[in-house]
Structures are given as structure tokens and as C-alpha cells.
Amino acid sequence: MAFERRKPAAVGVKAPFPGFVEPALALSIEKVPSGARWIHEIKFDGYRVQVHLANEAVKVFTRRGHDWTNRFKKVADAAWHIKAGSAIVDGEVVVPAADGTTGTN
């Protein structure tokens, strides 16, 4: 079951929604690239998810394509703030501890 959200005004051309998209995953390397063209970010320990917005429906998928909408209800409920008729948002769901860490290490 998908969560319902308000439908924004139609813009553009309607196309079929692609469904789950295999994410590009980070690779382990020996040396970090340097130079002005490279930026780096901290790796947080969480769940890689895709939030799919299609018409009035919201679904949350894991990186392997499992529908975890019910497990990430707060993420699905908050997705209505995204001002788009349809979108796929790829990201990491992270819950930081009081000390700022995100993992059990």
C-alpha cells in the first residue's frame, strides 16, 4: 500500500514511471582522488533508500528493491513536502546517536 499525498498541478509531459532503479554504489579504493574537481563526503552508516513519488503515491525501496514503505513510515509521510509530481530521490536514512555516531562500531 502506498501513502497518499497531495497532487501538485500538472507540468510537462506524462511518461510511465520507471519503478525501482538499480543504484550506483560506492567503491573501495586505495587512494582518494585530489584536485579542485573532486569533493568528498562523510560515509554515514544507515539504510540506502529510494523514495518514489508518482502521482499521489509514495513508496520507499531499499537498495535491493524491497518495498519498505511501512518500515519507513516517517520518511514516506514526509515525502509530501517534495514539490514534484513524480520523482525518485536516492539517499541514506540515518539516525544519529547522541554522540553524533551513526553505527554500532
JSON list of N, CA and C in Angstrom, two decimals, residues 26-97:
[
{"chain": "A", "resi": 26, "resn": "ALA", "atom": "N", "xyz": [28.99, 2.97, -3.92]},
{"chain": "A", "resi": 26, "resn": "ALA", "atom": "CA", "xyz": [30.36, 3.41, -3.73]},
{"chain": "A", "resi": 26, "resn": "ALA", "atom": "C", "xyz": [31.33, 2.23, -3.85]},
{"chain": "A", "resi": 27, "resn": "LEU", "atom": "N", "xyz": [32.53, 2.51, -4.31]},
{"chain": "A", "resi": 27, "resn": "LEU", "atom": "CA", "xyz": [33.56, 1.50, -4.43]},
{"chain": "A", "resi": 27, "resn": "LEU", "atom": "C", "xyz": [34.71, 1.82, -3.49]},
{"chain": "A", "resi": 28, "resn": "SER", "atom": "N", "xyz": [35.36, 0.80, -2.99]},
{"chain": "A", "resi": 28, "resn": "SER", "atom": "CA", "xyz": [36.53, 0.98, -2.14]},
{"chain": "A", "resi": 28, "resn": "SER", "atom": "C", "xyz": [37.75, 1.20, -3.04]},
{"chain": "A", "resi": 29, "resn": "ILE", "atom": "N", "xyz": [38.56, 2.21, -2.71]},
{"chain": "A", "resi": 29, "resn": "ILE", "atom": "CA", "xyz": [39.76, 2.50, -3.48]},
{"chain": "A", "resi": 29, "resn": "ILE", "atom": "C", "xyz": [40.94, 2.68, -2.53]},
{"chain": "A", "resi": 30, "resn": "GLU", "atom": "N", "xyz": [42.16, 2.56, -3.06]},
{"chain": "A", "resi": 30, "resn": "GLU", "atom": "CA", "xyz": [43.37, 2.68, -2.25]},
{"chain": "A", "resi": 30, "resn": "GLU", "atom": "C", "xyz": [43.70, 4.13, -1.90]},
{"chain": "A", "resi": 31, "resn": "LYS", "atom": "N", "xyz": [43.51, 5.05, -2.86]},
{"chain": "A", "resi": 31, "resn": "LYS", "atom": "CA", "xyz": [43.90, 6.44, -2.66]},
{"chain": "A", "resi": 31, "resn": "LYS", "atom": "C", "xyz": [42.75, 7.36, -3.07]},
{"chain": "A", "resi": 32, "resn": "VAL", "atom": "N", "xyz": [42.47, 8.34, -2.23]},
{"chain": "A", "resi": 32, "resn": "VAL", "atom": "CA", "xyz": [41.41, 9.30, -2.50]},
{"chain": "A", "resi": 32, "resn": "VAL", "atom": "C", "xyz": [41.86, 10.27, -3.59]},
{"chain": "A", "resi": 33, "resn": "PRO", "atom": "N", "xyz": [41.05, 10.53, -4.62]},
{"chain": "A", "resi": 33, "resn": "PRO", "atom": "CA", "xyz": [41.43, 11.49, -5.65]},
{"chain": "A", "resi": 33, "resn": "PRO", "atom": "C", "xyz": [41.60, 12.89, -5.06]},
{"chain": "A", "resi": 34, "resn": "SER", "atom": "N", "xyz": [42.46, 13.68, -5.66]},
{"chain": "A", "resi": 34, "resn": "SER", "atom": "CA", "xyz": [42.65, 15.05, -5.19]},
{"chain": "A", "resi": 34, "resn": "SER", "atom": "C", "xyz": [42.47, 16.01, -6.36]},
{"chain": "A", "resi": 35, "resn": "GLY", "atom": "N", "xyz": [42.35, 17.28, -6.06]},
{"chain": "A", "resi": 35, "resn": "GLY", "atom": "CA", "xyz": [42.19, 18.30, -7.09]},
{"chain": "A", "resi": 35, "resn": "GLY", "atom": "C", "xyz": [40.89, 19.04, -6.90]},
{"chain": "A", "resi": 36, "resn": "ALA", "atom": "N", "xyz": [40.77, 20.17, -7.59]},
{"chain": "A", "resi": 36, "resn": "ALA", "atom": "CA", "xyz": [39.61, 21.05, -7.44]},
{"chain": "A", "resi": 36, "resn": "ALA", "atom": "C", "xyz": [38.32, 20.42, -7.96]},
{"chain": "A", "resi": 37, "resn": "ARG", "atom": "N", "xyz": [38.40, 19.43, -8.82]},
{"chain": "A", "resi": 37, "resn": "ARG", "atom": "CA", "xyz": [37.20, 18.83, -9.40]},
{"chain": "A", "resi": 37, "resn": "ARG", "atom": "C", "xyz": [36.58, 17.75, -8.51]},
{"chain": "A", "resi": 38, "resn": "TRP", "atom": "N", "xyz": [37.20, 17.42, -7.39]},
{"chain": "A", "resi": 38, "resn": "TRP", "atom": "CA", "xyz": [36.70, 16.35, -6.54]},
{"chain": "A", "resi": 38, "resn": "TRP", "atom": "C", "xyz": [36.17, 16.90, -5.23]},
{"chain": "A", "resi": 39, "resn": "ILE", "atom": "N", "xyz": [35.04, 16.36, -4.77]},
{"chain": "A", "resi": 39, "resn": "ILE", "atom": "CA", "xyz": [34.54, 16.67, -3.44]},
{"chain": "A", "resi": 39, "resn": "ILE", "atom": "C", "xyz": [34.32, 15.34, -2.72]},
{"chain": "A", "resi": 40, "resn": "HIS", "atom": "N", "xyz": [34.34, 15.38, -1.42]},
{"chain": "A", "resi": 40, "resn": "HIS", "atom": "CA", "xyz": [34.20, 14.16, -0.63]},
{"chain": "A", "resi": 40, "resn": "HIS", "atom": "C", "xyz": [33.18, 14.40, 0.47]},
{"chain": "A", "resi": 41, "resn": "GLU", "atom": "N", "xyz": [32.54, 13.35, 0.91]},
{"chain": "A", "resi": 41, "resn": "GLU", "atom": "CA", "xyz": [31.59, 13.46, 2.00]},
{"chain": "A", "resi": 41, "resn": "GLU", "atom": "C", "xyz": [31.82, 12.32, 2.99]},
{"chain": "A", "resi": 42, "resn": "ILE", "atom": "N", "xyz": [31.36, 12.52, 4.19]},
{"chain": "A", "resi": 42, "resn": "ILE", "atom": "CA", "xyz": [31.48, 11.50, 5.23]},
{"chain": "A", "resi": 42, "resn": "ILE", "atom": "C", "xyz": [30.50, 10.38, 4.93]},
{"chain": "A", "resi": 43, "resn": "LYS", "atom": "N", "xyz": [30.93, 9.15, 5.12]},
{"chain": "A", "resi": 43, "resn": "LYS", "atom": "CA", "xyz": [30.06, 7.98, 4.93]},
{"chain": "A", "resi": 43, "resn": "LYS", "atom": "C", "xyz": [29.34, 7.72, 6.24]},
{"chain": "A", "resi": 44, "resn": "PHE", "atom": "N", "xyz": [28.02, 7.91, 6.23]},
{"chain": "A", "resi": 44, "resn": "PHE", "atom": "CA", "xyz": [27.22, 7.60, 7.40]},
{"chain": "A", "resi": 44, "resn": "PHE", "atom": "C", "xyz": [26.70, 6.18, 7.30]},
{"chain": "A", "resi": 45, "resn": "ASP", "atom": "N", "xyz": [26.51, 5.54, 8.45]},
{"chain": "A", "resi": 45, "resn": "ASP", "atom": "CA", "xyz": [26.01, 4.18, 8.50]},
{"chain": "A", "resi": 45, "resn": "ASP", "atom": "C", "xyz": [24.49, 4.23, 8.63]},
{"chain": "A", "resi": 46, "resn": "GLY", "atom": "N", "xyz": [23.80, 3.85, 7.58]},
{"chain": "A", "resi": 46, "resn": "GLY", "atom": "CA", "xyz": [22.34, 3.89, 7.59]},
{"chain": "A", "resi": 46, "resn": "GLY", "atom": "C", "xyz": [21.78, 2.95, 6.54]},
{"chain": "A", "resi": 47, "resn": "TYR", "atom": "N", "xyz": [20.60, 3.23, 6.06]},
{"chain": "A", "resi": 47, "resn": "TYR", "atom": "CA", "xyz": [19.96, 2.44, 5.01]},
{"chain": "A", "resi": 47, "resn": "TYR", "atom": "C", "xyz": [19.90, 3.25, 3.73]},
{"chain": "A", "resi": 48, "resn": "ARG", "atom": "N", "xyz": [20.42, 2.71, 2.65]},
{"chain": "A", "resi": 48, "resn": "ARG", "atom": "CA", "xyz": [20.31, 3.34, 1.34]},
{"chain": "A", "resi": 48, "resn": "ARG", "atom": "C", "xyz": [18.90, 3.09, 0.85]},
{"chain": "A", "resi": 49, "resn": "VAL", "atom": "N", "xyz": [18.18, 4.16, 0.51]},
{"chain": "A", "resi": 49, "resn": "VAL", "atom": "CA", "xyz": [16.81, 4.02, 0.05]},
{"chain": "A", "resi": 49, "resn": "VAL", "atom": "C", "xyz": [16.54, 4.88, -1.17]},
{"chain": "A", "resi": 50, "resn": "GLN", "atom": "N", "xyz": [15.48, 4.54, -1.86]},
{"chain": "A", "resi": 50, "resn": "GLN", "atom": "CA", "xyz": [14.93, 5.36, -2.92]},
{"chain": "A", "resi": 50, "resn": "GLN", "atom": "C", "xyz": [13.50, 5.69, -2.53]},
{"chain": "A", "resi": 51, "resn": "VAL", "atom": "N", "xyz": [13.16, 6.97, -2.54]},
{"chain": "A", "resi": 51, "resn": "VAL", "atom": "CA", "xyz": [11.79, 7.40, -2.31]},
{"chain": "A", "resi": 51, "resn": "VAL", "atom": "C", "xyz": [11.19, 7.68, -3.67]},
{"chain": "A", "resi": 52, "resn": "HIS", "atom": "N", "xyz": [10.15, 6.96, -4.01]},
{"chain": "A", "resi": 52, "resn": "HIS", "atom": "CA", "xyz": [9.49, 7.11, -5.31]},
{"chain": "A", "resi": 52, "resn": "HIS", "atom": "C", "xyz": [8.19, 7.89, -5.12]},
{"chain": "A", "resi": 53, "resn": "LEU", "atom": "N", "xyz": [8.07, 8.98, -5.86]},
{"chain": "A", "resi": 53, "resn": "LEU", "atom": "CA", "xyz": [6.86, 9.79, -5.87]},
{"chain": "A", "resi": 53, "resn": "LEU", "atom": "C", "xyz": [6.25, 9.64, -7.25]},
{"chain": "A", "resi": 54, "resn": "ALA", "atom": "N", "xyz": [5.02, 9.17, -7.32]},
{"chain": "A", "resi": 54, "resn": "ALA", "atom": "CA", "xyz": [4.34, 9.01, -8.60]},
{"chain": "A", "resi": 54, "resn": "ALA", "atom": "C", "xyz": [2.88, 9.38, -8.41]},
{"chain": "A", "resi": 55, "resn": "ASN", "atom": "N", "xyz": [2.48, 10.48, -9.06]},
{"chain": "A", "resi": 55, "resn": "ASN", "atom": "CA", "xyz": [1.12, 10.98, -8.92]},
{"chain": "A", "resi": 55, "resn": "ASN", "atom": "C", "xyz": [0.84, 11.24, -7.45]},
{"chain": "A", "resi": 56, "resn": "GLU", "atom": "N", "xyz": [-0.03, 10.49, -6.82]},
{"chain": "A", "resi": 56, "resn": "GLU", "atom": "CA", "xyz": [-0.35, 10.73, -5.42]},
{"chain": "A", "resi": 56, "resn": "GLU", "atom": "C", "xyz": [0.22, 9.65, -4.50]},
{"chain": "A", "resi": 57, "resn": "ALA", "atom": "N", "xyz": [1.08, 8.78, -5.02]},
{"chain": "A", "resi": 57, "resn": "ALA", "atom": "CA", "xyz": [1.61, 7.67, -4.24]},
{"chain": "A", "resi": 57, "resn": "ALA", "atom": "C", "xyz": [3.08, 7.91, -3.85]},
{"chain": "A", "resi": 58, "resn": "VAL", "atom": "N", "xyz": [3.45, 7.36, -2.69]},
{"chain": "A", "resi": 58, "resn": "VAL", "atom": "CA", "xyz": [4.83, 7.40, -2.21]},
{"chain": "A", "resi": 58, "resn": "VAL", "atom": "C", "xyz": [5.23, 5.98, -1.85]},
{"chain": "A", "resi": 59, "resn": "LYS", "atom": "N", "xyz": [6.39, 5.56, -2.32]},
{"chain": "A", "resi": 59, "resn": "LYS", "atom": "CA", "xyz": [6.94, 4.26, -1.94]},
{"chain": "A", "resi": 59, "resn": "LYS", "atom": "C", "xyz": [8.39, 4.44, -1.56]},
{"chain": "A", "resi": 60, "resn": "VAL", "atom": "N", "xyz": [8.87, 3.64, -0.60]},
{"chain": "A", "resi": 60, "resn": "VAL", "atom": "CA", "xyz": [10.26, 3.68, -0.17]},
{"chain": "A", "resi": 60, "resn": "VAL", "atom": "C", "xyz": [10.86, 2.30, -0.41]},
{"chain": "A", "resi": 61, "resn": "PHE", "atom": "N", "xyz": [11.92, 2.25, -1.23]},
{"chain": "A", "resi": 61, "resn": "PHE", "atom": "CA", "xyz": [12.58, 0.99, -1.58]},
{"chain": "A", "resi": 61, "resn": "PHE", "atom": "C", "xyz": [13.98, 0.93, -0.98]},
{"chain": "A", "resi": 62, "resn": "THR", "atom": "N", "xyz": [14.42, -0.27, -0.59]},
{"chain": "A", "resi": 62, "resn": "THR", "atom": "CA", "xyz": [15.79, -0.48, -0.16]},
{"chain": "A", "resi": 62, "resn": "THR", "atom": "C", "xyz": [16.69, -0.51, -1.39]},
{"chain": "A", "resi": 63, "resn": "ARG", "atom": "N", "xyz": [18.00, -0.59, -1.18]},
{"chain": "A", "resi": 63, "resn": "ARG", "atom": "CA", "xyz": [18.92, -0.60, -2.32]},
{"chain": "A", "resi": 63, "resn": "ARG", "atom": "C", "xyz": [18.82, -1.88, -3.15]},
{"chain": "A", "resi": 64, "resn": "ARG", "atom": "N", "xyz": [18.17, -2.89, -2.61]},
{"chain": "A", "resi": 64, "resn": "ARG", "atom": "CA", "xyz": [17.95, -4.13, -3.36]},
{"chain": "A", "resi": 64, "resn": "ARG", "atom": "C", "xyz": [16.54, -4.21, -3.96]},
{"chain": "A", "resi": 65, "resn": "GLY", "atom": "N", "xyz": [15.76, -3.15, -3.80]},
{"chain": "A", "resi": 65, "resn": "GLY", "atom": "CA", "xyz": [14.46, -3.09, -4.43]},
{"chain": "A", "resi": 65, "resn": "GLY", "atom": "C", "xyz": [13.30, -3.58, -3.58]},
{"chain": "A", "resi": 66, "resn": "HIS", "atom": "N", "xyz": [13.52, -3.83, -2.28]},
{"chain": "A", "resi": 66, "resn": "HIS", "atom": "CA", "xyz": [12.43, -4.27, -1.40]},
{"chain": "A", "resi": 66, "resn": "HIS", "atom": "C", "xyz": [11.59, -3.06, -1.00]},
{"chain": "A", "resi": 67, "resn": "ASP", "atom": "N", "xyz": [10.28, -3.22, -1.01]},
{"chain": "A", "resi": 67, "resn": "ASP", "atom": "CA", "xyz": [9.37, -2.14, -0.62]},
{"chain": "A", "resi": 67, "resn": "ASP", "atom": "C", "xyz": [9.31, -2.08, 0.90]},
{"chain": "A", "resi": 68, "resn": "TRP", "atom": "N", "xyz": [9.93, -1.05, 1.49]},
{"chain": "A", "resi": 68, "resn": "TRP", "atom": "CA", "xyz": [9.95, -0.86, 2.93]},
{"chain": "A", "resi": 68, "resn": "TRP", "atom": "C", "xyz": [9.17, 0.39, 3.32]},
{"chain": "A", "resi": 69, "resn": "THR", "atom": "N", "xyz": [8.15, 0.73, 2.54]},
{"chain": "A", "resi": 69, "resn": "THR", "atom": "CA", "xyz": [7.34, 1.91, 2.84]},
{"chain": "A", "resi": 69, "resn": "THR", "atom": "C", "xyz": [6.79, 1.84, 4.25]},
{"chain": "A", "resi": 70, "resn": "ASN", "atom": "N", "xyz": [6.29, 0.70, 4.66]},
{"chain": "A", "resi": 70, "resn": "ASN", "atom": "CA", "xyz": [5.72, 0.58, 6.01]},
{"chain": "A", "resi": 70, "resn": "ASN", "atom": "C", "xyz": [6.79, 0.64, 7.09]},
{"chain": "A", "resi": 71, "resn": "ARG", "atom": "N", "xyz": [8.02, 0.23, 6.80]},
{"chain": "A", "resi": 71, "resn": "ARG", "atom": "CA", "xyz": [9.09, 0.30, 7.79]},
{"chain": "A", "resi": 71, "resn": "ARG", "atom": "C", "xyz": [9.65, 1.72, 7.93]},
{"chain": "A", "resi": 72, "resn": "PHE", "atom": "N", "xyz": [9.51, 2.52, 6.87]},
{"chain": "A", "resi": 72, "resn": "PHE", "atom": "CA", "xyz": [9.99, 3.90, 6.89]},
{"chain": "A", "resi": 72, "resn": "PHE", "atom": "C", "xyz": [8.81, 4.86, 6.75]},
{"chain": "A", "resi": 73, "resn": "LYS", "atom": "N", "xyz": [7.81, 4.69, 7.63]},
{"chain": "A", "resi": 73, "resn": "LYS", "atom": "CA", "xyz": [6.59, 5.50, 7.55]},
{"chain": "A", "resi": 73, "resn": "LYS", "atom": "C", "xyz": [6.88, 6.99, 7.69]},
{"chain": "A", "resi": 74, "resn": "LYS", "atom": "N", "xyz": [7.82, 7.36, 8.56]},
{"chain": "A", "resi": 74, "resn": "LYS", "atom": "CA", "xyz": [8.12, 8.78, 8.74]},
{"chain": "A", "resi": 74, "resn": "LYS", "atom": "C", "xyz": [8.73, 9.38, 7.48]},
{"chain": "A", "resi": 75, "resn": "VAL", "atom": "N", "xyz": [9.55, 8.62, 6.78]},
{"chain": "A", "resi": 75, "resn": "VAL", "atom": "CA", "xyz": [10.13, 9.08, 5.52]},
{"chain": "A", "resi": 75, "resn": "VAL", "atom": "C", "xyz": [9.03, 9.23, 4.48]},
{"chain": "A", "resi": 76, "resn": "ALA", "atom": "N", "xyz": [8.17, 8.23, 4.38]},
{"chain": "A", "resi": 76, "resn": "ALA", "atom": "CA", "xyz": [7.07, 8.27, 3.41]},
{"chain": "A", "resi": 76, "resn": "ALA", "atom": "C", "xyz": [6.11, 9.42, 3.72]},
{"chain": "A", "resi": 77, "resn": "ASP", "atom": "N", "xyz": [5.80, 9.61, 4.99]},
{"chain": "A", "resi": 77, "resn": "ASP", "atom": "CA", "xyz": [4.89, 10.69, 5.37]},
{"chain": "A", "resi": 77, "resn": "ASP", "atom": "C", "xyz": [5.49, 12.06, 5.06]},
{"chain": "A", "resi": 78, "resn": "ALA", "atom": "N", "xyz": [6.80, 12.21, 5.22]},
{"chain": "A", "resi": 78, "resn": "ALA", "atom": "CA", "xyz": [7.47, 13.49, 4.99]},
{"chain": "A", "resi": 78, "resn": "ALA", "atom": "C", "xyz": [7.66, 13.78, 3.50]},
{"chain": "A", "resi": 79, "resn": "ALA", "atom": "N", "xyz": [7.53, 12.78, 2.66]},
{"chain": "A", "resi": 79, "resn": "ALA", "atom": "CA", "xyz": [7.80, 12.96, 1.22]},
{"chain": "A", "resi": 79, "resn": "ALA", "atom": "C", "xyz": [6.82, 13.92, 0.55]},
{"chain": "A", "resi": 80, "resn": "TRP", "atom": "N", "xyz": [5.66, 14.16, 1.15]},
{"chain": "A", "resi": 80, "resn": "TRP", "atom": "CA", "xyz": [4.71, 15.07, 0.52]},
{"chain": "A", "resi": 80, "resn": "TRP", "atom": "C", "xyz": [5.25, 16.50, 0.46]},
{"chain": "A", "resi": 81, "resn": "HIS", "atom": "N", "xyz": [6.29, 16.81, 1.24]},
{"chain": "A", "resi": 81, "resn": "HIS", "atom": "CA", "xyz": [6.92, 18.14, 1.19]},
{"chain": "A", "resi": 81, "resn": "HIS", "atom": "C", "xyz": [7.69, 18.36, -0.10]},
{"chain": "A", "resi": 82, "resn": "ILE", "atom": "N", "xyz": [8.01, 17.29, -0.79]},
{"chain": "A", "resi": 82, "resn": "ILE", "atom": "CA", "xyz": [8.75, 17.41, -2.06]},
{"chain": "A", "resi": 82, "resn": "ILE", "atom": "C", "xyz": [7.79, 17.94, -3.12]},
{"chain": "A", "resi": 83, "resn": "LYS", "atom": "N", "xyz": [8.14, 19.05, -3.69]},
{"chain": "A", "resi": 83, "resn": "LYS", "atom": "CA", "xyz": [7.25, 19.72, -4.66]},
{"chain": "A", "resi": 83, "resn": "LYS", "atom": "C", "xyz": [7.52, 19.17, -6.06]},
{"chain": "A", "resi": 84, "resn": "ALA", "atom": "N", "xyz": [7.05, 17.96, -6.32]},
{"chain": "A", "resi": 84, "resn": "ALA", "atom": "CA", "xyz": [7.21, 17.33, -7.64]},
{"chain": "A", "resi": 84, "resn": "ALA", "atom": "C", "xyz": [6.04, 16.41, -7.88]},
{"chain": "A", "resi": 85, "resn": "GLY", "atom": "N", "xyz": [5.58, 16.35, -9.12]},
{"chain": "A", "resi": 85, "resn": "GLY", "atom": "CA", "xyz": [4.52, 15.43, -9.48]},
{"chain": "A", "resi": 85, "resn": "GLY", "atom": "C", "xyz": [5.01, 14.00, -9.45]},
{"chain": "A", "resi": 86, "resn": "SER", "atom": "N", "xyz": [6.26, 13.81, -9.86]},
{"chain": "A", "resi": 86, "resn": "SER", "atom": "CA", "xyz": [6.89, 12.49, -9.79]},
{"chain": "A", "resi": 86, "resn": "SER", "atom": "C", "xyz": [8.39, 12.69, -9.66]},
{"chain": "A", "resi": 87, "resn": "ALA", "atom": "N", "xyz": [9.02, 11.79, -8.93]},
{"chain": "A", "resi": 87, "resn": "ALA", "atom": "CA", "xyz": [10.47, 11.87, -8.72]},
{"chain": "A", "resi": 87, "resn": "ALA", "atom": "C", "xyz": [10.96, 10.59, -8.09]},
{"chain": "A", "resi": 88, "resn": "ILE", "atom": "N", "xyz": [12.25, 10.34, -8.23]},
{"chain": "A", "resi": 88, "resn": "ILE", "atom": "CA", "xyz": [12.94, 9.29, -7.49]},
{"chain": "A", "resi": 88, "resn": "ILE", "atom": "C", "xyz": [14.06, 9.98, -6.73]},
{"chain": "A", "resi": 89, "resn": "VAL", "atom": "N", "xyz": [14.01, 9.90, -5.41]},
{"chain": "A", "resi": 89, "resn": "VAL", "atom": "CA", "xyz": [15.01, 10.52, -4.56]},
{"chain": "A", "resi": 89, "resn": "VAL", "atom": "C", "xyz": [15.85, 9.41, -3.95]},
{"chain": "A", "resi": 90, "resn": "ASP", "atom": "N", "xyz": [17.15, 9.43, -4.23]},
{"chain": "A", "resi": 90, "resn": "ASP", "atom": "CA", "xyz": [18.08, 8.41, -3.76]},
{"chain": "A", "resi": 90, "resn": "ASP", "atom": "C", "xyz": [18.87, 8.99, -2.60]},
{"chain": "A", "resi": 91, "resn": "GLY", "atom": "N", "xyz": [18.95, 8.28, -1.47]},
{"chain": "A", "resi": 91, "resn": "GLY", "atom": "CA", "xyz": [19.68, 8.80, -0.34]},
{"chain": "A", "resi": 91, "resn": "GLY", "atom": "C", "xyz": [19.88, 7.77, 0.75]},
{"chain": "A", "resi": 92, "resn": "GLU", "atom": "N", "xyz": [20.38, 8.24, 1.88]},
{"chain": "A", "resi": 92, "resn": "GLU", "atom": "CA", "xyz": [20.68, 7.40, 3.03]},
{"chain": "A", "resi": 92, "resn": "GLU", "atom": "C", "xyz": [19.79, 7.82, 4.19]},
{"chain": "A", "resi": 93, "resn": "VAL", "atom": "N", "xyz": [19.07, 6.87, 4.80]},
{"chain": "A", "resi": 93, "resn": "VAL", "atom": "CA", "xyz": [18.30, 7.15, 6.00]},
{"chain": "A", "resi": 93, "resn": "VAL", "atom": "C", "xyz": [19.22, 6.87, 7.18]},
{"chain": "A", "resi": 94, "resn": "VAL", "atom": "N", "xyz": [19.48, 7.91, 7.97]},
{"chain": "A", "resi": 94, "resn": "VAL", "atom": "CA", "xyz": [20.44, 7.82, 9.08]},
{"chain": "A", "resi": 94, "resn": "VAL", "atom": "C", "xyz": [19.79, 8.35, 10.35]},
{"chain": "A", "resi": 95, "resn": "VAL", "atom": "N", "xyz": [19.99, 7.66, 11.46]},
{"chain": "A", "resi": 95, "resn": "VAL", "atom": "CA", "xyz": [19.53, 8.12, 12.75]},
{"chain": "A", "resi": 95, "resn": "VAL", "atom": "C", "xyz": [20.76, 8.28, 13.64]},
{"chain": "A", "resi": 96, "resn": "PRO", "atom": "N", "xyz": [21.22, 9.52, 13.83]},
{"chain": "A", "resi": 96, "resn": "PRO", "atom": "CA", "xyz": [22.42, 9.72, 14.64]},
{"chain": "A", "resi": 96, "resn": "PRO", "atom": "C", "xyz": [22.15, 9.53, 16.12]},
{"chain": "A", "resi": 97, "resn": "ALA", "atom": "N", "xyz": [23.13, 8.97, 16.82]},
{"chain": "A", "resi": 97, "resn": "ALA", "atom": "CA", "xyz": [23.07, 8.82, 18.27]},
{"chain": "A", "resi": 97, "resn": "ALA", "atom": "C", "xyz": [23.40, 10.16, 18.91]}
]
